[in-house]
Tab-separated table of C-alpha atoms in Angstrom:
chain	number	residue	atom	x	y	z
A	1	MET	CA	83.190	-29.147	-61.671
A	2	ARG	CA	82.322	-32.231	-63.575
A	3	PRO	CA	78.753	-32.691	-64.859
A	4	THR	CA	78.339	-35.742	-62.674
A	5	ASP	CA	79.247	-33.696	-59.591
A	6	LYS	CA	76.648	-31.052	-60.472
A	7	LEU	CA	73.946	-33.695	-60.790
A	8	LEU	CA	74.907	-35.170	-57.424
A	9	ARG	CA	74.700	-31.711	-55.790
A	10	VAL	CA	71.222	-31.040	-57.266
A	11	ALA	CA	70.024	-34.448	-56.179
A	12	THR	CA	71.394	-33.933	-52.696
A	13	GLY	CA	69.686	-30.490	-52.430
A	14	SER	CA	66.391	-31.867	-53.599
A	15	ARG	CA	66.552	-34.576	-50.960
A	16	LEU	CA	67.201	-31.990	-48.272
A	17	LEU	CA	64.328	-29.817	-49.526
A	18	PHE	CA	61.707	-32.481	-50.281
A	19	GLY	CA	62.851	-35.393	-48.063
A	20	SER	CA	64.251	-38.715	-48.945
A	21	SER	CA	61.111	-40.852	-48.806
A	22	ARG	CA	58.379	-40.842	-51.439
A	23	VAL	CA	55.683	-39.674	-49.025
A	24	SER	CA	57.711	-36.785	-47.703
A	25	ARG	CA	58.577	-35.669	-51.230
A	26	VAL	CA	54.872	-35.637	-52.242
A	27	VAL	CA	53.906	-33.553	-49.201
A	28	SER	CA	56.769	-31.123	-49.701
A	29	VAL	CA	56.020	-30.600	-53.378
A	30	THR	CA	52.365	-29.934	-52.641
A	31	ALA	CA	53.202	-27.352	-49.959
A	32	PHE	CA	55.675	-25.681	-52.292
A	33	PHE	CA	52.999	-25.458	-55.018
A	34	PHE	CA	50.442	-23.699	-52.762
A	35	ALA	CA	53.096	-21.288	-51.496
A	36	VAL	CA	53.900	-20.258	-55.056
A	37	CYS	CA	50.195	-19.766	-55.791
A	38	ALA	CA	49.763	-17.551	-52.703
A	39	VAL	CA	52.660	-15.332	-53.746
A	40	GLY	CA	51.190	-15.065	-57.195
A	41	ALA	CA	47.763	-14.068	-55.847
A	42	THR	CA	49.301	-11.414	-53.708
A	43	ALA	CA	51.177	-10.031	-56.649
A	44	VAL	CA	48.168	-9.736	-58.974
A	45	ALA	CA	45.388	-8.606	-56.494
A	46	PRO	CA	44.379	-5.035	-57.395
A	47	LEU	CA	44.405	-2.291	-54.717
A	48	ALA	CA	41.161	-0.380	-53.790
A	49	PRO	CA	40.832	2.996	-55.501
A	50	ASP	CA	41.618	6.135	-53.509
A	51	ALA	CA	38.409	7.886	-52.386
A	52	ALA	CA	39.925	11.232	-53.344
A	53	ASP	CA	40.043	10.092	-56.983
A	54	LEU	CA	36.316	9.204	-57.169
A	55	PRO	CA	34.115	11.540	-59.220
A	56	VAL	CA	31.855	13.958	-57.262
A	57	LYS	CA	28.554	15.215	-58.615
A	58	LYS	CA	26.509	18.020	-56.949
A	59	ILE	CA	22.711	17.798	-57.207
A	60	THR	CA	20.409	20.703	-56.327
A	61	GLN	CA	16.652	20.213	-56.063
A	62	VAL	CA	14.019	22.737	-55.016
A	63	LEU	CA	11.325	21.317	-52.681
A	64	ALA	CA	7.921	22.947	-52.661
A	65	LEU	CA	6.706	23.687	-49.099
A	66	PRO	CA	2.989	23.231	-48.360
A	67	SER	CA	1.003	26.361	-47.828
A	68	LEU	CA	0.761	27.472	-44.194
A	69	ASP	CA	-2.813	28.639	-44.744
A	70	GLU	CA	-3.743	25.218	-46.081
A	71	GLN	CA	-2.241	23.535	-43.011
A	72	ILE	CA	-4.182	25.817	-40.653
A	73	ALA	CA	-7.371	25.203	-42.603
A	74	ALA	CA	-6.828	21.424	-42.448
A	75	ILE	CA	-6.301	21.543	-38.664
A	76	ALA	CA	-9.370	23.713	-38.196
A	77	ALA	CA	-11.482	21.272	-40.213
A	78	VAL	CA	-10.711	18.401	-37.781
A	79	GLU	CA	-12.816	18.145	-34.613
A	80	HIS	CA	-10.419	17.834	-31.667
A	81	GLN	CA	-11.076	16.000	-28.419
A	82	TYR	CA	-9.163	16.220	-25.169
A	83	VAL	CA	-8.655	13.807	-22.293
A	84	ARG	CA	-7.762	15.350	-18.936
A	85	GLU	CA	-7.156	13.966	-15.442
A	86	ASP	CA	-7.184	15.638	-12.028
A	87	VAL	CA	-7.834	14.804	-8.371
A	88	VAL	CA	-10.601	15.920	-6.058
A	89	ARG	CA	-9.393	18.591	-3.633
A	90	ARG	CA	-10.732	19.426	-0.210
A	91	GLY	CA	-13.636	21.823	-0.518
A	92	ASP	CA	-14.190	21.100	-4.210
A	93	THR	CA	-17.660	21.655	-5.645
A	94	LEU	CA	-18.851	19.737	-8.690
A	95	SER	CA	-18.876	22.876	-10.840
A	96	GLY	CA	-15.385	23.866	-9.737
A	97	LEU	CA	-14.012	20.390	-10.368
A	98	LEU	CA	-15.541	20.188	-13.858
A	99	LEU	CA	-14.263	23.653	-14.740
A	100	ARG	CA	-10.732	22.678	-13.666
A	101	LEU	CA	-11.013	19.621	-15.920
A	102	GLY	CA	-11.977	21.812	-18.890
A	103	VAL	CA	-15.672	20.845	-18.861
A	104	ASP	CA	-18.014	23.715	-19.757
A	105	ASP	CA	-21.280	21.823	-20.036
A	106	GLN	CA	-24.395	22.845	-18.095
A	107	ASP	CA	-26.278	19.732	-19.227
A	108	ALA	CA	-23.569	17.481	-17.772
A	109	ASP	CA	-23.603	19.430	-14.494
A	110	LYS	CA	-27.393	19.085	-14.169
A	111	PHE	CA	-27.348	15.374	-15.054
A	112	ILE	CA	-24.693	14.507	-12.459
A	113	LYS	CA	-26.603	16.355	-9.730
A	114	SER	CA	-29.931	14.698	-10.570
A	115	ASP	CA	-29.075	11.123	-11.605
A	116	PRO	CA	-29.052	8.629	-8.665
A	117	VAL	CA	-25.935	6.846	-9.922
A	118	ALA	CA	-24.006	9.919	-11.076
A	119	ARG	CA	-24.669	11.702	-7.767
A	120	THR	CA	-22.035	9.445	-6.192
A	121	LEU	CA	-19.508	11.911	-7.583
A	122	LEU	CA	-20.717	14.495	-5.077
A	123	GLN	CA	-19.500	12.302	-2.183
A	124	LEU	CA	-16.030	11.552	-3.517
A	125	ARG	CA	-13.240	11.991	-0.976
A	126	ALA	CA	-10.196	14.170	-1.541
A	127	ASP	CA	-7.363	12.802	-3.727
A	128	LYS	CA	-9.744	10.655	-5.790
A	129	THR	CA	-8.753	10.741	-9.486
A	130	ILE	CA	-11.279	11.887	-12.117
A	131	ARG	CA	-10.799	11.478	-15.886
A	132	VAL	CA	-12.857	13.286	-18.548
A	133	LYS	CA	-13.010	13.521	-22.322
A	134	THR	CA	-14.310	16.724	-23.926
A	135	ASN	CA	-14.531	18.307	-27.339
A	136	GLU	CA	-12.918	21.639	-28.145
A	137	ASP	CA	-15.996	23.519	-26.900
A	138	GLY	CA	-15.792	21.902	-23.461
A	139	ASP	CA	-18.777	19.583	-23.979
A	140	LEU	CA	-18.413	16.396	-21.929
A	141	GLU	CA	-18.053	13.126	-23.868
A	142	TRP	CA	-17.419	10.893	-20.835
A	143	LEU	CA	-16.311	11.026	-17.207
A	144	GLN	CA	-14.714	8.090	-15.368
A	145	THR	CA	-13.631	7.397	-11.785
A	146	THR	CA	-13.249	4.459	-9.408
A	147	VAL	CA	-15.141	4.428	-6.113
A	148	SER	CA	-14.039	2.437	-3.053
A	149	ASP	CA	-16.303	2.530	0.011
A	150	GLY	CA	-13.993	0.528	2.258
A	151	PRO	CA	-11.559	-2.399	2.417
A	152	ASP	CA	-14.356	-4.936	2.850
A	153	LYS	CA	-16.475	-3.689	-0.059
A	154	PRO	CA	-15.732	-4.158	-3.780
A	155	ALA	CA	-14.432	-1.174	-5.718
A	156	ARG	CA	-16.712	0.149	-8.465
A	157	ASN	CA	-16.113	1.897	-11.788
A	158	LEU	CA	-18.419	4.891	-12.232
A	159	GLU	CA	-18.909	6.332	-15.729
A	160	VAL	CA	-21.015	9.176	-17.078
A	161	LYS	CA	-21.253	9.046	-20.882
A	162	ARG	CA	-22.911	11.071	-23.654
A	163	ASN	CA	-24.864	8.785	-25.974
A	164	ALA	CA	-25.199	9.103	-29.739
A	165	ASP	CA	-28.446	11.028	-29.290
A	166	GLY	CA	-26.687	13.611	-27.102
A	167	HIS	CA	-28.246	12.465	-23.820
A	168	PHE	CA	-26.259	11.320	-20.781
A	169	SER	CA	-26.332	7.968	-19.004
A	170	ALA	CA	-24.527	6.725	-15.899
A	171	SER	CA	-23.226	3.212	-15.171
A	172	ASP	CA	-21.806	1.576	-12.061
A	173	SER	CA	-19.859	-1.685	-12.453
A	174	THR	CA	-17.538	-3.777	-10.298
A	175	ALA	CA	-13.880	-2.880	-10.819
A	176	GLN	CA	-11.303	-5.582	-11.567
A	177	LEU	CA	-8.397	-4.643	-9.315
A	178	GLU	CA	-4.816	-5.865	-9.362
A	179	ARG	CA	-3.560	-6.925	-5.907
A	180	ARG	CA	0.025	-6.071	-5.051
A	181	ILE	CA	2.174	-6.727	-1.987
A	182	GLU	CA	3.979	-3.570	-0.835
A	183	MET	CA	6.920	-3.313	1.567
A	184	ALA	CA	8.018	-0.168	3.378
A	185	SER	CA	10.287	0.979	6.217
A	186	GLY	CA	10.396	4.032	8.444
A	187	ASN	CA	12.401	5.719	11.207
A	188	ILE	CA	10.806	7.612	14.073
A	189	ARG	CA	12.020	11.191	14.441
A	190	SER	CA	8.961	12.763	16.048
A	191	SER	CA	5.821	10.605	15.706
A	192	LEU	CA	4.592	7.481	13.952
A	193	PHE	CA	2.349	9.365	11.516
A	194	ALA	CA	5.171	11.762	10.588
A	195	ALA	CA	7.384	8.750	9.837
A	196	THR	CA	4.702	6.998	7.778
A	197	ASP	CA	4.067	10.200	5.799
A	198	GLU	CA	7.785	10.396	5.037
A	199	ALA	CA	7.725	6.753	3.888
A	200	HIS	CA	4.607	7.424	1.707
A	201	ILE	CA	2.472	5.042	3.785
A	202	SER	CA	-1.249	5.834	3.944
A	203	ASP	CA	-3.041	6.714	7.179
A	204	ALA	CA	-5.138	3.552	6.831
A	205	ILE	CA	-1.975	1.415	7.031
A	206	SER	CA	-0.574	3.558	9.862
A	207	SER	CA	-3.729	2.988	11.912
A	208	GLN	CA	-3.414	-0.766	11.386
A	209	ILE	CA	0.188	-0.655	12.629
A	210	VAL	CA	-1.084	0.966	15.826
A	211	SER	CA	-3.856	-1.618	16.237
A	212	MET	CA	-1.397	-4.447	15.628
A	213	PHE	CA	1.115	-3.451	18.325
A	214	GLU	CA	-0.876	-1.298	20.741
A	215	THR	CA	-1.031	-4.001	23.411
A	216	ASN	CA	2.802	-4.075	23.518
A	217	ILE	CA	3.875	-0.559	22.500
A	218	ASP	CA	2.744	2.775	23.940
A	219	PHE	CA	2.630	4.893	20.777
A	220	ARG	CA	2.386	8.070	22.855
A	221	ARG	CA	5.940	7.460	24.080
A	222	LEU	CA	7.897	6.485	20.977
A	223	GLN	CA	11.594	7.296	21.012
A	224	ARG	CA	13.693	8.975	18.365
A	225	GLY	CA	15.501	6.187	16.523
A	226	ASP	CA	12.685	3.632	16.767
A	227	GLN	CA	12.224	1.775	13.474
A	228	PHE	CA	9.528	-0.225	11.721
A	229	ASN	CA	9.035	-2.438	8.672
A	230	VAL	CA	5.627	-3.238	7.230
A	231	VAL	CA	4.214	-5.520	4.507
A	232	TYR	CA	0.723	-4.691	3.260
A	233	GLU	CA	-1.751	-5.104	0.416
A	234	SER	CA	-2.555	-2.494	-2.212
A	235	PHE	CA	-5.097	-2.617	-5.030
A	236	TRP	CA	-4.560	-0.948	-8.418
A	237	GLN	CA	-6.424	-0.350	-11.662
A	238	ASN	CA	-4.812	0.924	-14.869
A	239	GLY	CA	-1.694	1.950	-12.953
A	240	GLN	CA	-3.673	3.951	-10.385
A	241	LEU	CA	-3.764	3.127	-6.676
A	242	ILE	CA	-7.408	2.589	-5.727
A	243	ARG	CA	-7.010	1.659	-2.063
A	244	THR	CA	-4.786	-0.099	0.414
A	245	GLY	CA	-5.801	-3.322	2.114
A	246	ARG	CA	-4.673	-5.261	5.141
A	247	VAL	CA	-1.295	-5.126	6.865
A	248	LEU	CA	0.104	-8.636	6.319
A	249	ALA	CA	3.078	-8.376	8.654
A	250	GLY	CA	4.804	-5.790	10.797
A	251	GLU	CA	8.063	-5.352	12.663
A	252	PHE	CA	8.608	-2.555	15.198
A	253	LYS	CA	11.791	-1.793	17.132
A	254	ASN	CA	10.873	0.251	20.201
A	255	ALA	CA	13.352	1.184	22.958
A	256	GLY	CA	15.763	-1.502	21.760
A	257	LYS	CA	13.161	-4.274	21.771
A	258	THR	CA	11.798	-5.761	18.547
A	259	PHE	CA	8.165	-6.809	18.137
A	260	GLN	CA	6.967	-8.831	15.144
A	261	SER	CA	3.543	-9.921	13.949
A	262	VAL	CA	1.984	-11.656	10.965
A	263	TRP	CA	-1.632	-11.880	9.840
A	264	PHE	CA	-2.962	-15.424	9.582
A	265	ASP	CA	-6.382	-16.681	8.467
A	266	GLU	CA	-7.277	-19.663	10.592
A	267	ALA	CA	-9.124	-22.695	9.226
A	268	GLY	CA	-12.391	-21.591	10.805
A	269	GLY	CA	-12.440	-18.348	8.853
A	270	GLN	CA	-11.235	-16.190	11.750
A	271	GLY	CA	-8.050	-14.215	11.234
A	272	GLY	CA	-5.715	-12.415	13.586
A	273	TYR	CA	-2.169	-11.249	14.257
A	274	TYR	CA	0.363	-13.641	15.762
A	275	THR	CA	3.993	-13.599	16.747
A	276	PHE	CA	6.285	-15.595	14.485
A	277	ASP	CA	6.124	-18.546	16.897
A	278	GLY	CA	2.301	-18.701	16.738
A	279	LYS	CA	1.296	-16.786	19.873
A	280	SER	CA	-1.662	-14.433	19.515
A	281	LEU	CA	-0.928	-10.703	19.792
A	282	LYS	CA	-4.535	-10.092	20.673
A	283	LYS	CA	-5.113	-9.518	24.361
A	284	ALA	CA	-8.463	-10.292	25.918
A	285	PHE	CA	-8.952	-6.529	26.509
A	286	LEU	CA	-7.339	-3.393	25.108
A	287	LYS	CA	-5.755	-1.081	27.651
A	288	SER	CA	-7.562	1.933	26.231
A	289	PRO	CA	-10.805	2.386	24.275
A	290	LEU	CA	-9.224	5.403	22.519
A	291	GLU	CA	-6.233	5.199	20.184
A	292	PHE	CA	-4.357	8.358	21.193
A	293	THR	CA	-5.275	10.001	24.476
A	294	ARG	CA	-4.220	10.614	28.055
A	295	VAL	CA	-5.732	9.654	31.402
A	296	SER	CA	-7.270	12.754	32.992
A	297	SER	CA	-8.673	11.014	36.075
A	298	GLY	CA	-7.724	7.576	37.372
A	299	PHE	CA	-9.441	4.866	39.404
A	300	SER	CA	-9.185	6.461	42.879
A	301	MET	CA	-10.809	8.673	45.490
A	302	ARG	CA	-11.400	12.227	44.292
A	303	VAL	CA	-13.541	15.333	44.726
A	304	HIS	CA	-16.431	15.067	42.274
A	305	PRO	CA	-16.181	18.014	39.833
A	306	ILE	CA	-19.940	18.734	40.022
A	307	SER	CA	-21.158	17.667	43.493
A	308	GLY	CA	-17.945	18.676	45.245
A	309	GLN	CA	-18.123	15.536	47.410
A	310	TRP	CA	-15.191	13.269	48.191
A	311	LYS	CA	-16.025	9.878	46.659
A	312	GLN	CA	-14.634	6.888	44.801
A	313	HIS	CA	-14.124	7.336	41.063
A	314	LYS	CA	-15.072	3.883	39.775
A	315	GLY	CA	-13.606	4.230	36.310
A	316	VAL	CA	-10.922	5.967	34.272
A	317	ASP	CA	-11.455	9.224	32.394
A	318	PHE	CA	-9.685	9.673	29.060
A	319	ALA	CA	-9.280	13.220	27.772
A	320	ALA	CA	-10.229	13.630	24.104
A	321	VAL	CA	-11.926	16.080	21.782
A	322	SER	CA	-15.583	15.657	20.883
A	323	GLY	CA	-16.137	13.187	18.052
A	324	THR	CA	-13.097	11.000	18.825
A	325	PRO	CA	-14.013	7.359	17.976
A	326	ILE	CA	-14.533	5.036	20.975
A	327	ARG	CA	-13.627	1.361	20.520
A	328	ALA	CA	-14.892	-1.755	22.236
A	329	THR	CA	-11.976	-3.078	24.268
A	330	ALA	CA	-12.959	-6.732	23.690
A	331	ASP	CA	-15.333	-8.962	21.755
A	332	GLY	CA	-18.803	-9.039	23.248
A	333	VAL	CA	-22.529	-8.318	23.014
A	334	ILE	CA	-24.200	-4.944	23.595
A	335	ASP	CA	-25.958	-5.257	26.972
A	336	SER	CA	-27.507	-1.757	26.983
A	337	VAL	CA	-27.341	1.424	24.919
A	338	GLY	CA	-28.974	4.814	25.503
A	339	PRO	CA	-29.175	7.765	27.968
A	340	SER	CA	-28.448	6.806	31.588
A	341	GLY	CA	-28.652	9.709	34.075
A	342	GLY	CA	-25.282	11.098	35.077
A	343	TYR	CA	-23.529	8.752	32.640
A	344	GLY	CA	-25.192	10.534	29.716
A	345	ASN	CA	-25.177	8.449	26.568
A	346	LEU	CA	-23.936	5.078	27.789
A	347	VAL	CA	-23.004	1.776	26.143
A	348	VAL	CA	-22.439	-1.367	28.224
A	349	VAL	CA	-20.815	-4.404	26.581
A	350	ARG	CA	-20.984	-7.874	28.122
A	351	HIS	CA	-17.959	-10.129	27.538
A	352	HIS	CA	-17.056	-13.698	28.481
A	353	SER	CA	-16.480	-14.842	32.087
A	354	ASN	CA	-18.730	-12.198	33.691
A	355	TYR	CA	-16.667	-9.268	32.404
A	356	THR	CA	-18.492	-6.069	31.364
A	357	THR	CA	-17.243	-2.685	30.186
A	358	ALA	CA	-19.087	0.659	30.217
A	359	TYR	CA	-18.500	3.744	28.033
A	360	ALA	CA	-20.139	6.997	29.197
A	361	HIS	CA	-20.734	10.648	28.162
A	362	MET	CA	-20.831	9.792	24.428
A	363	SER	CA	-21.920	12.471	21.997
A	364	ARG	CA	-23.569	9.839	19.804
A	365	PHE	CA	-23.593	6.106	19.138
A	366	ALA	CA	-22.027	4.414	16.104
A	367	ALA	CA	-24.313	3.148	13.353
A	368	GLY	CA	-25.752	-0.312	14.019
A	369	ILE	CA	-25.059	-0.267	17.773
A	370	ARG	CA	-28.152	-1.637	19.501
A	371	LYS	CA	-28.941	-4.002	22.359
A	372	GLY	CA	-28.077	-7.593	21.504
A	373	SER	CA	-25.731	-6.800	18.592
A	374	ARG	CA	-22.264	-8.335	18.595
A	375	VAL	CA	-19.134	-6.176	18.525
A	376	SER	CA	-15.501	-7.069	17.897
A	377	GLN	CA	-12.453	-5.838	19.730
A	378	GLY	CA	-11.455	-2.463	18.301
A	379	GLU	CA	-14.829	-1.846	16.629
A	380	VAL	CA	-16.114	1.731	16.946
A	381	ILE	CA	-19.204	1.835	19.177
A	382	GLY	CA	-19.594	5.588	19.678
A	383	TYR	CA	-17.923	8.998	19.839
A	384	VAL	CA	-16.557	11.142	22.663
A	385	GLY	CA	-18.902	13.807	24.004
A	386	SER	CA	-19.935	15.636	27.168
A	387	THR	CA	-23.424	14.313	27.948
A	388	GLY	CA	-24.715	13.628	31.479
A	389	TRP	CA	-22.770	14.887	34.496
A	390	SER	CA	-19.730	16.083	32.610
A	391	THR	CA	-17.756	19.329	32.726
A	392	GLY	CA	-16.152	18.829	29.302
A	393	PRO	CA	-15.639	16.308	26.506
A	394	HIS	CA	-14.046	13.062	27.697
A	395	LEU	CA	-14.720	9.329	27.953
A	396	HIS	CA	-15.549	7.708	31.279
A	397	TYR	CA	-14.584	4.020	31.003
A	398	GLU	CA	-15.454	1.336	33.540
A	399	PHE	CA	-14.236	-2.256	33.775
A	400	ARG	CA	-16.423	-4.586	35.847
A	401	VAL	CA	-16.055	-8.180	37.054
A	402	ASN	CA	-19.335	-9.662	38.307
A	403	ASN	CA	-20.652	-6.070	38.236
A	404	GLU	CA	-17.896	-4.934	40.639
A	405	PRO	CA	-15.744	-2.041	39.311
A	406	ARG	CA	-12.034	-2.783	38.824
A	407	ASP	CA	-9.155	-0.590	37.743
A	408	PRO	CA	-8.794	-1.281	33.988
A	409	MET	CA	-5.193	-0.057	34.023
A	410	SER	CA	-4.029	-2.723	36.495
A	411	VAL	CA	-6.460	-5.634	36.280
A	412	ILE	CA	-4.908	-8.865	34.996
A	413	VAL	CA	-6.865	-10.512	32.202
A	414	PRO	CA	-6.016	-13.665	30.197
A	415	ASP	CA	-4.418	-13.581	26.770
A	416	ALA	CA	-6.172	-14.902	23.705
A	417	PRO	CA	-5.436	-18.604	23.006
A	418	PRO	CA	-2.547	-19.534	20.649
A	419	LEU	CA	-2.950	-21.218	17.273
A	420	ALA	CA	-4.275	-24.748	17.105
A	421	GLY	CA	-1.715	-27.412	16.261
A	422	ALA	CA	-3.457	-28.267	12.970
A	423	ASP	CA	-2.884	-24.711	11.716
A	424	MET	CA	0.836	-24.582	12.517
A	425	PRO	CA	2.253	-26.080	9.249
A	426	ARG	CA	0.403	-23.562	7.104
A	427	PHE	CA	1.214	-20.764	9.572
A	428	LYS	CA	4.950	-21.532	9.380
A	429	THR	CA	4.815	-21.197	5.587
A	430	VAL	CA	3.133	-17.783	5.834
A	431	ALA	CA	5.494	-16.613	8.591
A	432	GLY	CA	8.534	-17.802	6.619
A	433	ASP	CA	7.505	-15.763	3.580
A	434	MET	CA	7.073	-12.632	5.711
A	435	GLN	CA	10.395	-13.193	7.477
A	436	HIS	CA	12.068	-13.325	4.058
A	437	ARG	CA	10.454	-9.989	3.168
A	438	PHE	CA	11.704	-8.457	6.410
A	439	ASN	CA	15.202	-9.670	5.526
A	440	LEU	CA	14.914	-7.842	2.207
A	441	LEU	CA	14.029	-4.683	4.137
A	442	ARG	CA	17.069	-5.208	6.378
A	443	PRO	CA	20.086	-5.641	4.050
A	444	GLU	CA	22.551	-6.073	6.927
A	445	ARG	CA	20.601	-9.047	8.309
A	446	MET	CA	20.218	-10.523	4.821
A	447	ALA	CA	24.003	-10.356	4.359
A	448	GLU	CA	24.480	-12.099	7.711
A	449	SER	CA	22.013	-14.836	6.712
A	450	MET	CA	23.834	-15.401	3.404
A	451	LYS	CA	27.140	-15.659	5.250
A	452	LEU	CA	25.759	-18.307	7.626
A	453	ALA	CA	24.193	-20.236	4.740
A	454	SER	CA	27.543	-20.397	2.914
A	455	ARG	CA	29.310	-22.092	5.822
């Protein structure tokens, strides 16, 4: 091949490789340069050394262990203190409770029994939590508990403390409680209180459920499969439940029918339970002045158990054990209170529109019940007994209109008035919040609501 042909072939190859234009040749040459550099870097990069070829050096060092005797002596030289916690049990004495808490201190025992403030410990109810701090000899450093005398009274922190001079002092201060809203559900298998126990609902809340629905539901005749949901207050301190508060809303399914109620504070300061459309659940009169009982003698002709004469029984007798609380069946004013012949211990309450109710054979009257005092529906006014002409403990209850006896089990009385129109906007907000909580307690209904909302 001639030299000129070789030059033409090289030129032609370079044009194919680098392009024919000046720009394309510059780009191609640059790319070719970096490719050569990359190959070179790959060729010269050293490989990591094999771990098996690295040198290994074994080091042995003897560590001196501290003396066990010295450790025991150091522990013994430190004064130890212990904090313990326990609950008051039924039948507990102060000495027994302190001993169970690890307190072996006669001075503390004497102080608590003699000091006016510390003596409150002697009246603590069962399940109340007590916390103590002692030294290793059982001497009391401090004792703490929280006392709650009722839902309408502030909780108090009670503390017994040993001062620097070795003497004890007691303090009583208002507790700062955290309010929580609790929600719970239950299924009836035997009774309401068995179901609430299973759902870890306190008896105080269970009693409010009864009071809330007792004008619509006969709790003596609940059916297996009945269900309930409840929203209520609870009050806590340092992670400990101090007491429960008011039931804020309830839902009860009884015999296939659902009843709902919500607590609402009206503008005038009066509160009550209402249906979700604003109708009051409160009837003018309760059907029974006792929560759980049975009628032992109705409003009818009968043979008197003492005189043996055939005569009209002008009231209803409710069978109950002595000491059972008796409730006023409606708001009113005490018209008379005291012994009254065959009626025994009698309370008469005067209500609106010439209605009066009478409660006879009481064992004793409730504190504060006196002529002229006002009572609210459901308020305890006395306790079942067998005074007067009575053959056994029971309550004789009379319902009178213009002083004429009527059968309380059949008389028709008006309902309480509904909410005022000015309260309805705020009521709807409260009811809506409680309805949302009920939906959370009923997942199947919540899922249905979400499905409808997505359409």
